[in-house]
Amino acid sequence: MACGPAPDANVEKGVAQVVAAVGRGATVVCLPELFRTQYFCQSEDHAMFDEAEPIPGPTTERFAAVAKEHRVTLFVPVFERRSAGVYHNATAVLGPDGTLLGRYRKMHIPDDPQFYEKFYFTPGDLGFPTFPVHGGRTGVLICWDQWYPEPARLEALAGAELVFYPTAIGWHPHEKAEFGAAAHDAWETVQRAHAIANGMYVAVPNRVGAEHADVRGHRTDGPGLEFWGASFVADPFGRVIAKASHDREELLLAEVDPREVELVRQHWPFLRDRRIDAYGPITHRWLDPP
Amino acid sequence: MACGPAPDANVEKGVAQVVAAVGRGATVVCLPELFRTQYFCQSEDHAMFDEAEPIPGPTTERFAAVAKEHRVTLFVPVFERRSAGVYHNATAVLGPDGTLLGRYRKMHIPDDPQFYEKFYFTPGDLGFPTFPVHGGRTGVLICWDQWYPEPARLEALAGAELVFYPTAIGWHPHEKAEFGAAAHDAWETVQRAHAIANGMYVAVPNRVGAEHADVRGHRTDGPGLEFWGASFVADPFGRVIAKASHDREELLLAEVDPREVELVRQHWPFLRDRRIDAYGPITHRWLDPP
C-alpha cells in the first residue's frame, strides 16, 4: 500500500482494499504498519501525537463495520493513544463479527536515522499474544520485531500457525545503490527463517512509495525514504509462495493450510528437541566471558 | 570432505586438509561433523560405539600436534566416549599451541529415518560455550543445532563473532527430486538468518558424497544418503562470502573481520533492543492457549 498525506483517505483506501481482497476470496486480511499516515517517524515532531487514537476508536470502528459486513478477520495497525504520554505502535484484531478480539503492541522499538520510533512509541507490555482465527491461532508482530528470533518463537509456542508482520521499511535514498539489495535480502531471509525454524506461515505486508512524511501537508525536510514494498508470504518451510513488487500497490493473496503446518513439523521436528533446560540465559542482556 | 570406510585414513586426510589450508593462509580451521567415519547413524548398531574415543584421545592428540606445529586453531569433531554408556557428538577446540581449549557437546540431538542420533548420543550438558580465538571469541555448534535460533543467540551473547556448524546433512535419494532443492535452501537460509539476527559470521563445513555408512567394511543396507556439501560462510549481514559445491571436496576459505561484526551491529542494532523482560517463556515446551 502507498500512503498519502490525508489520513482519512488512507483509511478509505484500506477499506476498499479489504473489500477487494474479500472479493478475491480473502477471509483474513492484514494492512501495513501505520498505514493511516505517511511514516511520520522520519522526524521527532510533537504535532504527530495528535494523530494517535484509542482502541476502540475511529479507525477500528470503521474497520469493525467492514469486518462484520464482509465476515472477514482483520489485522488493523493503529497509532494507539492509551493515555496522555503513553502511545503505542499497535495492531487491533477484529473478528468476522466485528468484535475486537484483542491487540498487539509493538515490543521492539527501533531508533535509527529517519526511524525515530523511540520518540513516539512506548514499548509494548502485552507480550506476544495469538488470536483465534478459523479454529486455529494467528499472531501479529510489527516491523522491527521481524529481526528477532525470540518473538517469532514465542508466537509459535503460543500456537500461531501464521504470523503477520505489518511493516514500514525502506531504503535511505543515498544508501540504496550500495546496500539496498543486501538489506532487502537480509530482511526477507530473516523472516523466511522464522517460518522455517517454527514450521509456520509468515506474511509481511509492507508499504511502497517515496515519502517525505507528509501528514496533512506537514512535511519533513531531508532526503525522505523509499519504502521497498516486496510484501510476501512464506510457507512453513520458508518457501515464498506469494510476493509483491518493490514499487506498486498490490493485493497479495495466499492460501494458508494448517495441515501444512502439521506436516512440516512432523518432517522437521524442531519443536520436539528444544533444550528448554538450557535456554534460560536468553533473558540476559549479555553473557560476560568467563 | 568426503569420508571413506577407514577411520585412520579419514583422520590423515583431515590432517592433510588442515595443512593445505594453513598453506593457503588459514589460521582457524573447522572439520565436518564426525569426519573420522562415514555417517554411521543411518542405522542403530551397537558395534559403532567402539568407534568412540575420549577427549583428549587419539584423534585430538593427532590434531593437537598439527595445531602446535602449524600455529593454527582447530575445531575437531569427535565421537566422544565420556564413560561406559555416555557418548557424545562433540567438537574439541585446540589452540595454536596444541592445548585443548575446551569442547562442545551437541545439545540438540535429531532422530529421523537414517539419522538415528538419539540412539548414539547423550545430549550435551555444557551449554553453549565460546572459546578464545585471536583475541576474540568463536563458538561451535553441531548440525541439528543449526535449525534453532536459541543456541545461535546464546553464542552471540557469549561473545561469539564467528560460529562454526560442523555438519553431516544430505538428501534421502528418493526425496531429492521433489524436496531436495527446498531442503537445502531452507538449511542455508536458517543459518544465514543466525548471522543476520546476531550480527556474526557463520561457517558451515558439511560432508559430500553418497554413503552406505561403511565403517571398516561394515555397511548399512538400504538406500543410503547423499550428503549435499555446499559448505558456506556467511558474513554478519547474512551474505554468503564463500560457498563450496554440492559434490566435490574443497577447502573453503574466507576472511573474517571482527570490525565487520562491530560495524554491522552499529548499523543494525538488534542486540540493543532485545526485550529480555519478555523472553522468559522461551524456556517452556509449549504455551497452552488461554
PDB file of N, CA and C in Angstrom, chain A residues 90-172:
ATOM      1  N   ALA A  90       0.621  -0.131  17.466  1.00  0.00           N
ATOM      2  CA  ALA A  90      -0.216  -1.288  17.791  1.00  0.00           C
ATOM      3  C   ALA A  90      -0.891  -1.864  16.556  1.00  0.00           C
ATOM      4  N   THR A  91      -1.455  -3.039  16.740  1.00  0.00           N
ATOM      5  CA  THR A  91      -2.336  -3.626  15.732  1.00  0.00           C
ATOM      6  C   THR A  91      -3.568  -4.165  16.442  1.00  0.00           C
ATOM      7  N   ALA A  92      -4.748  -3.721  15.985  1.00  0.00           N
ATOM      8  CA  ALA A  92      -6.005  -4.233  16.513  1.00  0.00           C
ATOM      9  C   ALA A  92      -6.430  -5.450  15.696  1.00  0.00           C
ATOM     10  N   VAL A  93      -7.042  -6.421  16.380  1.00  0.00           N
ATOM     11  CA  VAL A  93      -7.509  -7.639  15.714  1.00  0.00           C
ATOM     12  C   VAL A  93      -9.032  -7.683  15.835  1.00  0.00           C
ATOM     13  N   LEU A  94      -9.688  -7.704  14.669  1.00  0.00           N
ATOM     14  CA  LEU A  94     -11.154  -7.653  14.613  1.00  0.00           C
ATOM     15  C   LEU A  94     -11.682  -8.957  14.046  1.00  0.00           C
ATOM     16  N   GLY A  95     -12.584  -9.588  14.778  1.00  0.00           N
ATOM     17  CA  GLY A  95     -13.167 -10.845  14.320  1.00  0.00           C
ATOM     18  C   GLY A  95     -14.218 -10.616  13.248  1.00  0.00           C
ATOM     19  N   PRO A  96     -14.639 -11.706  12.596  1.00  0.00           N
ATOM     20  CA  PRO A  96     -15.589 -11.594  11.482  1.00  0.00           C
ATOM     21  C   PRO A  96     -17.005 -11.208  11.908  1.00  0.00           C
ATOM     22  N   ASP A  97     -17.216 -11.046  13.225  1.00  0.00           N
ATOM     23  CA  ASP A  97     -18.491 -10.473  13.679  1.00  0.00           C
ATOM     24  C   ASP A  97     -18.293  -9.019  14.098  1.00  0.00           C
ATOM     25  N   GLY A  98     -17.129  -8.466  13.837  1.00  0.00           N
ATOM     26  CA  GLY A  98     -16.849  -7.075  14.153  1.00  0.00           C
ATOM     27  C   GLY A  98     -16.352  -6.831  15.574  1.00  0.00           C
ATOM     28  N   THR A  99     -16.230  -7.890  16.376  1.00  0.00           N
ATOM     29  CA  THR A  99     -15.750  -7.677  17.747  1.00  0.00           C
ATOM     30  C   THR A  99     -14.230  -7.483  17.769  1.00  0.00           C
ATOM     31  N   LEU A 100     -13.785  -6.748  18.751  1.00  0.00           N
ATOM     32  CA  LEU A 100     -12.351  -6.550  18.951  1.00  0.00           C
ATOM     33  C   LEU A 100     -11.812  -7.774  19.687  1.00  0.00           C
ATOM     34  N   LEU A 101     -11.053  -8.604  18.972  1.00  0.00           N
ATOM     35  CA  LEU A 101     -10.505  -9.819  19.599  1.00  0.00           C
ATOM     36  C   LEU A 101      -9.346  -9.498  20.516  1.00  0.00           C
ATOM     37  N   GLY A 102      -8.682  -8.402  20.276  1.00  0.00           N
ATOM     38  CA  GLY A 102      -7.542  -8.029  21.093  1.00  0.00           C
ATOM     39  C   GLY A 102      -6.630  -7.109  20.326  1.00  0.00           C
ATOM     40  N   ARG A 103      -5.456  -6.912  20.880  1.00  0.00           N
ATOM     41  CA  ARG A 103      -4.490  -6.018  20.232  1.00  0.00           C
ATOM     42  C   ARG A 103      -3.090  -6.502  20.545  1.00  0.00           C
ATOM     43  N   TYR A 104      -2.148  -6.116  19.697  1.00  0.00           N
ATOM     44  CA  TYR A 104      -0.728  -6.323  19.951  1.00  0.00           C
ATOM     45  C   TYR A 104      -0.075  -4.949  19.980  1.00  0.00           C
ATOM     46  N   ARG A 105       0.829  -4.779  20.921  1.00  0.00           N
ATOM     47  CA  ARG A 105       1.594  -3.527  20.995  1.00  0.00           C
ATOM     48  C   ARG A 105       3.060  -3.825  20.727  1.00  0.00           C
ATOM     49  N   LYS A 106       3.600  -3.196  19.716  1.00  0.00           N
ATOM     50  CA  LYS A 106       4.969  -3.465  19.259  1.00  0.00           C
ATOM     51  C   LYS A 106       5.947  -3.494  20.435  1.00  0.00           C
ATOM     52  N   MET A 107       6.673  -4.580  20.518  1.00  0.00           N
ATOM     53  CA  MET A 107       7.554  -4.795  21.670  1.00  0.00           C
ATOM     54  C   MET A 107       8.966  -4.252  21.429  1.00  0.00           C
ATOM     55  N   HIS A 108       9.470  -4.403  20.215  1.00  0.00           N
ATOM     56  CA  HIS A 108      10.829  -3.941  19.901  1.00  0.00           C
ATOM     57  C   HIS A 108      10.714  -2.634  19.125  1.00  0.00           C
ATOM     58  N   ILE A 109      11.243  -1.574  19.708  1.00  0.00           N
ATOM     59  CA  ILE A 109      11.091  -0.236  19.123  1.00  0.00           C
ATOM     60  C   ILE A 109      12.435   0.215  18.556  1.00  0.00           C
ATOM     61  N   PRO A 110      12.497   0.477  17.248  1.00  0.00           N
ATOM     62  CA  PRO A 110      13.770   0.893  16.653  1.00  0.00           C
ATOM     63  C   PRO A 110      14.066   2.367  16.910  1.00  0.00           C
ATOM     64  N   ASP A 111      15.283   2.710  16.681  1.00  0.00           N
ATOM     65  CA  ASP A 111      15.665   4.126  16.662  1.00  0.00           C
ATOM     66  C   ASP A 111      16.921   4.237  15.818  1.00  0.00           C
ATOM     67  N   ASP A 112      16.740   4.719  14.633  1.00  0.00           N
ATOM     68  CA  ASP A 112      17.810   4.897  13.670  1.00  0.00           C
ATOM     69  C   ASP A 112      17.506   6.178  12.913  1.00  0.00           C
ATOM     70  N   PRO A 113      18.491   6.710  12.212  1.00  0.00           N
ATOM     71  CA  PRO A 113      18.223   7.922  11.436  1.00  0.00           C
ATOM     72  C   PRO A 113      16.972   7.761  10.548  1.00  0.00           C
ATOM     73  N   GLN A 114      16.016   8.679  10.703  1.00  0.00           N
ATOM     74  CA  GLN A 114      14.739   8.686   9.972  1.00  0.00           C
ATOM     75  C   GLN A 114      13.769   7.570  10.391  1.00  0.00           C
ATOM     76  N   PHE A 115      14.138   6.840  11.420  1.00  0.00           N
ATOM     77  CA  PHE A 115      13.207   5.856  12.008  1.00  0.00           C
ATOM     78  C   PHE A 115      13.185   6.097  13.533  1.00  0.00           C
ATOM     79  N   TYR A 116      12.744   7.297  13.904  1.00  0.00           N
ATOM     80  CA  TYR A 116      12.859   7.712  15.306  1.00  0.00           C
ATOM     81  C   TYR A 116      11.671   7.213  16.123  1.00  0.00           C
ATOM     82  N   GLU A 117      11.502   5.934  16.191  1.00  0.00           N
ATOM     83  CA  GLU A 117      10.300   5.404  16.836  1.00  0.00           C
ATOM     84  C   GLU A 117      10.347   5.477  18.354  1.00  0.00           C
ATOM     85  N   LYS A 118      11.540   5.473  18.925  1.00  0.00           N
ATOM     86  CA  LYS A 118      11.607   5.544  20.392  1.00  0.00           C
ATOM     87  C   LYS A 118      11.033   6.864  20.917  1.00  0.00           C
ATOM     88  N   PHE A 119      11.018   7.887  20.081  1.00  0.00           N
ATOM     89  CA  PHE A 119      10.416   9.167  20.472  1.00  0.00           C
ATOM     90  C   PHE A 119       8.898   9.042  20.604  1.00  0.00           C
ATOM     91  N   TYR A 120       8.307   8.270  19.749  1.00  0.00           N
ATOM     92  CA  TYR A 120       6.838   8.215  19.698  1.00  0.00           C
ATOM     93  C   TYR A 120       6.215   7.080  20.506  1.00  0.00           C
ATOM     94  N   PHE A 121       6.860   5.923  20.479  1.00  0.00           N
ATOM     95  CA  PHE A 121       6.151   4.720  20.912  1.00  0.00           C
ATOM     96  C   PHE A 121       6.706   4.151  22.216  1.00  0.00           C
ATOM     97  N   THR A 122       5.844   4.039  23.201  1.00  0.00           N
ATOM     98  CA  THR A 122       6.166   3.297  24.413  1.00  0.00           C
ATOM     99  C   THR A 122       6.253   1.812  24.058  1.00  0.00           C
ATOM    100  N   PRO A 123       7.291   1.122  24.522  1.00  0.00           N
ATOM    101  CA  PRO A 123       7.367  -0.316  24.205  1.00  0.00           C
ATOM    102  C   PRO A 123       6.138  -1.064  24.730  1.00  0.00           C
ATOM    103  N   GLY A 124       5.704  -2.050  23.972  1.00  0.00           N
ATOM    104  CA  GLY A 124       4.528  -2.828  24.326  1.00  0.00           C
ATOM    105  C   GLY A 124       4.692  -3.580  25.634  1.00  0.00           C
ATOM    106  N   ASP A 125       3.545  -3.870  26.264  1.00  0.00           N
ATOM    107  CA  ASP A 125       3.561  -4.583  27.540  1.00  0.00           C
ATOM    108  C   ASP A 125       2.557  -5.744  27.539  1.00  0.00           C
ATOM    109  N   LEU A 126       2.203  -6.206  26.364  1.00  0.00           N
ATOM    110  CA  LEU A 126       1.247  -7.319  26.277  1.00  0.00           C
ATOM    111  C   LEU A 126       1.923  -8.620  25.853  1.00  0.00           C
ATOM    112  N   GLY A 127       3.227  -8.637  25.796  1.00  0.00           N
ATOM    113  CA  GLY A 127       3.924  -9.846  25.368  1.00  0.00           C
ATOM    114  C   GLY A 127       3.603 -10.168  23.926  1.00  0.00           C
ATOM    115  N   PHE A 128       3.517 -11.467  23.638  1.00  0.00           N
ATOM    116  CA  PHE A 128       3.395 -11.952  22.252  1.00  0.00           C
ATOM    117  C   PHE A 128       2.153 -12.822  22.125  1.00  0.00           C
ATOM    118  N   PRO A 129       0.981 -12.177  22.093  1.00  0.00           N
ATOM    119  CA  PRO A 129      -0.269 -12.940  22.093  1.00  0.00           C
ATOM    120  C   PRO A 129      -0.589 -13.519  20.710  1.00  0.00           C
ATOM    121  N   THR A 130      -1.448 -14.516  20.699  1.00  0.00           N
ATOM    122  CA  THR A 130      -2.036 -15.022  19.455  1.00  0.00           C
ATOM    123  C   THR A 130      -3.546 -14.911  19.584  1.00  0.00           C
ATOM    124  N   PHE A 131      -4.228 -14.990  18.449  1.00  0.00           N
ATOM    125  CA  PHE A 131      -5.672 -14.720  18.414  1.00  0.00           C
ATOM    126  C   PHE A 131      -6.389 -15.860  17.681  1.00  0.00           C
ATOM    127  N   PRO A 132      -7.615 -16.193  18.111  1.00  0.00           N
ATOM    128  CA  PRO A 132      -8.338 -17.286  17.459  1.00  0.00           C
ATOM    129  C   PRO A 132      -8.820 -16.872  16.070  1.00  0.00           C
ATOM    130  N   VAL A 133      -8.386 -17.628  15.083  1.00  0.00           N
ATOM    131  CA  VAL A 133      -8.770 -17.358  13.686  1.00  0.00           C
ATOM    132  C   VAL A 133      -9.078 -18.701  13.019  1.00  0.00           C
ATOM    133  N   HIS A 134     -10.280 -18.846  12.522  1.00  0.00           N
ATOM    134  CA  HIS A 134     -10.656 -20.062  11.780  1.00  0.00           C
ATOM    135  C   HIS A 134     -10.322 -21.346  12.524  1.00  0.00           C
ATOM    136  N   GLY A 135     -10.564 -21.370  13.815  1.00  0.00           N
ATOM    137  CA  GLY A 135     -10.348 -22.585  14.579  1.00  0.00           C
ATOM    138  C   GLY A 135      -8.902 -22.840  14.965  1.00  0.00           C
ATOM    139  N   GLY A 136      -7.975 -22.012  14.473  1.00  0.00           N
ATOM    140  CA  GLY A 136      -6.572 -22.091  14.872  1.00  0.00           C
ATOM    141  C   GLY A 136      -6.164 -20.800  15.552  1.00  0.00           C
ATOM    142  N   ARG A 137      -4.882 -20.495  15.518  1.00  0.00           N
ATOM    143  CA  ARG A 137      -4.420 -19.251  16.120  1.00  0.00           C
ATOM    144  C   ARG A 137      -3.471 -18.528  15.167  1.00  0.00           C
ATOM    145  N   THR A 138      -3.615 -17.205  15.131  1.00  0.00           N
ATOM    146  CA  THR A 138      -2.779 -16.347  14.299  1.00  0.00           C
ATOM    147  C   THR A 138      -2.191 -15.262  15.180  1.00  0.00           C
ATOM    148  N   GLY A 139      -0.938 -14.924  14.930  1.00  0.00           N
ATOM    149  CA  GLY A 139      -0.281 -13.874  15.690  1.00  0.00           C
ATOM    150  C   GLY A 139       0.048 -12.682  14.823  1.00  0.00           C
ATOM    151  N   VAL A 140       0.419 -11.598  15.477  1.00  0.00           N
ATOM    152  CA  VAL A 140       0.886 -10.422  14.742  1.00  0.00           C
ATOM    153  C   VAL A 140       2.039  -9.795  15.515  1.00  0.00           C
ATOM    154  N   LEU A 141       3.101  -9.509  14.796  1.00  0.00           N
ATOM    155  CA  LEU A 141       4.228  -8.745  15.297  1.00  0.00           C
ATOM    156  C   LEU A 141       4.372  -7.550  14.367  1.00  0.00           C
ATOM    157  N   ILE A 142       5.219  -6.596  14.697  1.00  0.00           N
ATOM    158  CA  ILE A 142       5.274  -5.379  13.885  1.00  0.00           C
ATOM    159  C   ILE A 142       6.722  -5.035  13.538  1.00  0.00           C
ATOM    160  N   CYS A 143       7.005  -4.949  12.263  1.00  0.00           N
ATOM    161  CA  CYS A 143       8.226  -4.388  11.688  1.00  0.00           C
ATOM    162  C   CYS A 143       9.504  -4.764  12.445  1.00  0.00           C
ATOM    163  N   TRP A 144      10.091  -3.912  13.216  1.00  0.00           N
ATOM    164  CA  TRP A 144      11.389  -4.185  13.866  1.00  0.00           C
ATOM    165  C   TRP A 144      11.403  -5.529  14.589  1.00  0.00           C
ATOM    166  N   ASP A 145      10.259  -5.949  15.127  1.00  0.00           N
ATOM    167  CA  ASP A 145      10.146  -7.289  15.721  1.00  0.00           C
ATOM    168  C   ASP A 145      10.636  -8.371  14.770  1.00  0.00           C
ATOM    169  N   GLN A 146      10.562  -8.085  13.466  1.00  0.00           N
ATOM    170  CA  GLN A 146      10.821  -9.128  12.464  1.00  0.00           C
ATOM    171  C   GLN A 146      12.269  -9.582  12.427  1.00  0.00           C
ATOM    172  N   TRP A 147      13.153  -8.785  13.038  1.00  0.00           N
ATOM    173  CA  TRP A 147      14.579  -9.136  13.042  1.00  0.00           C
ATOM    174  C   TRP A 147      14.952 -10.037  14.212  1.00  0.00           C
ATOM    175  N   TYR A 148      14.003 -10.322  15.089  1.00  0.00           N
ATOM    176  CA  TYR A 148      14.280 -11.041  16.334  1.00  0.00           C
ATOM    177  C   TYR A 148      13.719 -12.459  16.299  1.00  0.00           C
ATOM    178  N   PRO A 149      14.555 -13.459  16.581  1.00  0.00           N
ATOM    179  CA  PRO A 149      14.008 -14.821  16.633  1.00  0.00           C
ATOM    180  C   PRO A 149      13.118 -15.088  17.839  1.00  0.00           C
ATOM    181  N   GLU A 150      13.326 -14.357  18.934  1.00  0.00           N
ATOM    182  CA  GLU A 150      12.569 -14.668  20.151  1.00  0.00           C
ATOM    183  C   GLU A 150      11.064 -14.470  19.981  1.00  0.00           C
ATOM    184  N   PRO A 151      10.592 -13.317  19.491  1.00  0.00           N
ATOM    185  CA  PRO A 151       9.132 -13.165  19.362  1.00  0.00           C
ATOM    186  C   PRO A 151       8.523 -14.167  18.393  1.00  0.00           C
ATOM    187  N   ALA A 152       9.224 -14.494  17.320  1.00  0.00           N
ATOM    188  CA  ALA A 152       8.688 -15.493  16.384  1.00  0.00           C
ATOM    189  C   ALA A 152       8.520 -16.831  17.097  1.00  0.00           C
ATOM    190  N   ARG A 153       9.534 -17.219  17.866  1.00  0.00           N
ATOM    191  CA  ARG A 153       9.445 -18.469  18.615  1.00  0.00           C
ATOM    192  C   ARG A 153       8.297 -18.423  19.617  1.00  0.00           C
ATOM    193  N   LEU A 154       8.166 -17.300  20.312  1.00  0.00           N
ATOM    194  CA  LEU A 154       7.108 -17.212  21.336  1.00  0.00           C
ATOM    195  C   LEU A 154       5.725 -17.234  20.695  1.00  0.00           C
ATOM    196  N   GLU A 155       5.591 -16.677  19.502  1.00  0.00           N
ATOM    197  CA  GLU A 155       4.313 -16.783  18.780  1.00  0.00           C
ATOM    198  C   GLU A 155       4.018 -18.244  18.451  1.00  0.00           C
ATOM    199  N   ALA A 156       5.026 -18.957  17.976  1.00  0.00           N
ATOM    200  CA  ALA A 156       4.822 -20.375  17.641  1.00  0.00           C
ATOM    201  C   ALA A 156       4.428 -21.163  18.881  1.00  0.00           C
ATOM    202  N   LEU A 157       5.133 -20.915  19.987  1.00  0.00           N
ATOM    203  CA  LEU A 157       4.821 -21.656  21.216  1.00  0.00           C
ATOM    204  C   LEU A 157       3.417 -21.321  21.720  1.00  0.00           C
ATOM    205  N   ALA A 158       2.953 -20.130  21.395  1.00  0.00           N
ATOM    206  CA  ALA A 158       1.588 -19.737  21.778  1.00  0.00           C
ATOM    207  C   ALA A 158       0.564 -20.179  20.733  1.00  0.00           C
ATOM    208  N   GLY A 159       0.976 -21.033  19.835  1.00  0.00           N
ATOM    209  CA  GLY A 159       0.018 -21.676  18.944  1.00  0.00           C
ATOM    210  C   GLY A 159      -0.115 -21.085  17.561  1.00  0.00           C
ATOM    211  N   ALA A 160       0.660 -20.056  17.245  1.00  0.00           N
ATOM    212  CA  ALA A 160       0.488 -19.410  15.936  1.00  0.00           C
ATOM    213  C   ALA A 160       0.817 -20.374  14.793  1.00  0.00           C
ATOM    214  N   GLU A 161      -0.090 -20.494  13.860  1.00  0.00           N
ATOM    215  CA  GLU A 161       0.156 -21.212  12.602  1.00  0.00           C
ATOM    216  C   GLU A 161       0.559 -20.212  11.522  1.00  0.00           C
ATOM    217  N   LEU A 162       0.266 -18.965  11.780  1.00  0.00           N
ATOM    218  CA  LEU A 162       0.531 -17.854  10.859  1.00  0.00           C
ATOM    219  C   LEU A 162       0.866 -16.639  11.712  1.00  0.00           C
ATOM    220  N   VAL A 163       1.916 -15.918  11.323  1.00  0.00           N
ATOM    221  CA  VAL A 163       2.251 -14.647  11.974  1.00  0.00           C
ATOM    222  C   VAL A 163       2.319 -13.561  10.913  1.00  0.00           C
ATOM    223  N   PHE A 164       1.574 -12.497  11.127  1.00  0.00           N
ATOM    224  CA  PHE A 164       1.675 -11.306  10.279  1.00  0.00           C
ATOM    225  C   PHE A 164       2.750 -10.362  10.823  1.00  0.00           C
ATOM    226  N   TYR A 165       3.438  -9.719   9.893  1.00  0.00           N
ATOM    227  CA  TYR A 165       4.399  -8.665  10.240  1.00  0.00           C
ATOM    228  C   TYR A 165       4.068  -7.397   9.471  1.00  0.00           C
ATOM    229  N   PRO A 166       3.038  -6.646   9.865  1.00  0.00           N
ATOM    230  CA  PRO A 166       2.828  -5.354   9.195  1.00  0.00           C
ATOM    231  C   PRO A 166       4.072  -4.486   9.375  1.00  0.00           C
ATOM    232  N   THR A 167       4.472  -3.828   8.310  1.00  0.00           N
ATOM    233  CA  THR A 167       5.830  -3.290   8.206  1.00  0.00           C
ATOM    234  C   THR A 167       5.823  -1.947   7.504  1.00  0.00           C
ATOM    235  N   ALA A 168       6.804  -1.109   7.870  1.00  0.00           N
ATOM    236  CA  ALA A 168       7.114   0.103   7.099  1.00  0.00           C
ATOM    237  C   ALA A 168       8.635   0.181   7.016  1.00  0.00           C
ATOM    238  N   ILE A 169       9.191  -0.476   6.016  1.00  0.00           N
ATOM    239  CA  ILE A 169      10.655  -0.481   5.893  1.00  0.00           C
ATOM    240  C   ILE A 169      11.018  -0.069   4.476  1.00  0.00           C
ATOM    241  N   GLY A 170      12.122   0.665   4.393  1.00  0.00           N
ATOM    242  CA  GLY A 170      12.547   1.119   3.077  1.00  0.00           C
ATOM    243  C   GLY A 170      13.999   1.510   3.068  1.00  0.00           C
ATOM    244  N   TRP A 171      14.380   2.082   1.943  1.00  0.00           N
ATOM    245  CA  TRP A 171      15.765   2.467   1.733  1.00  0.00           C
ATOM    246  C   TRP A 171      15.963   3.958   2.013  1.00  0.00           C
ATOM    247  N   HIS A 172      17.086   4.276   2.649  1.00  0.00           N
ATOM    248  CA  HIS A 172      17.584   5.640   2.584  1.00  0.00           C
ATOM    249  C   HIS A 172      18.056   5.848   1.145  1.00  0.00           C
TER     250      HIS A 172
END
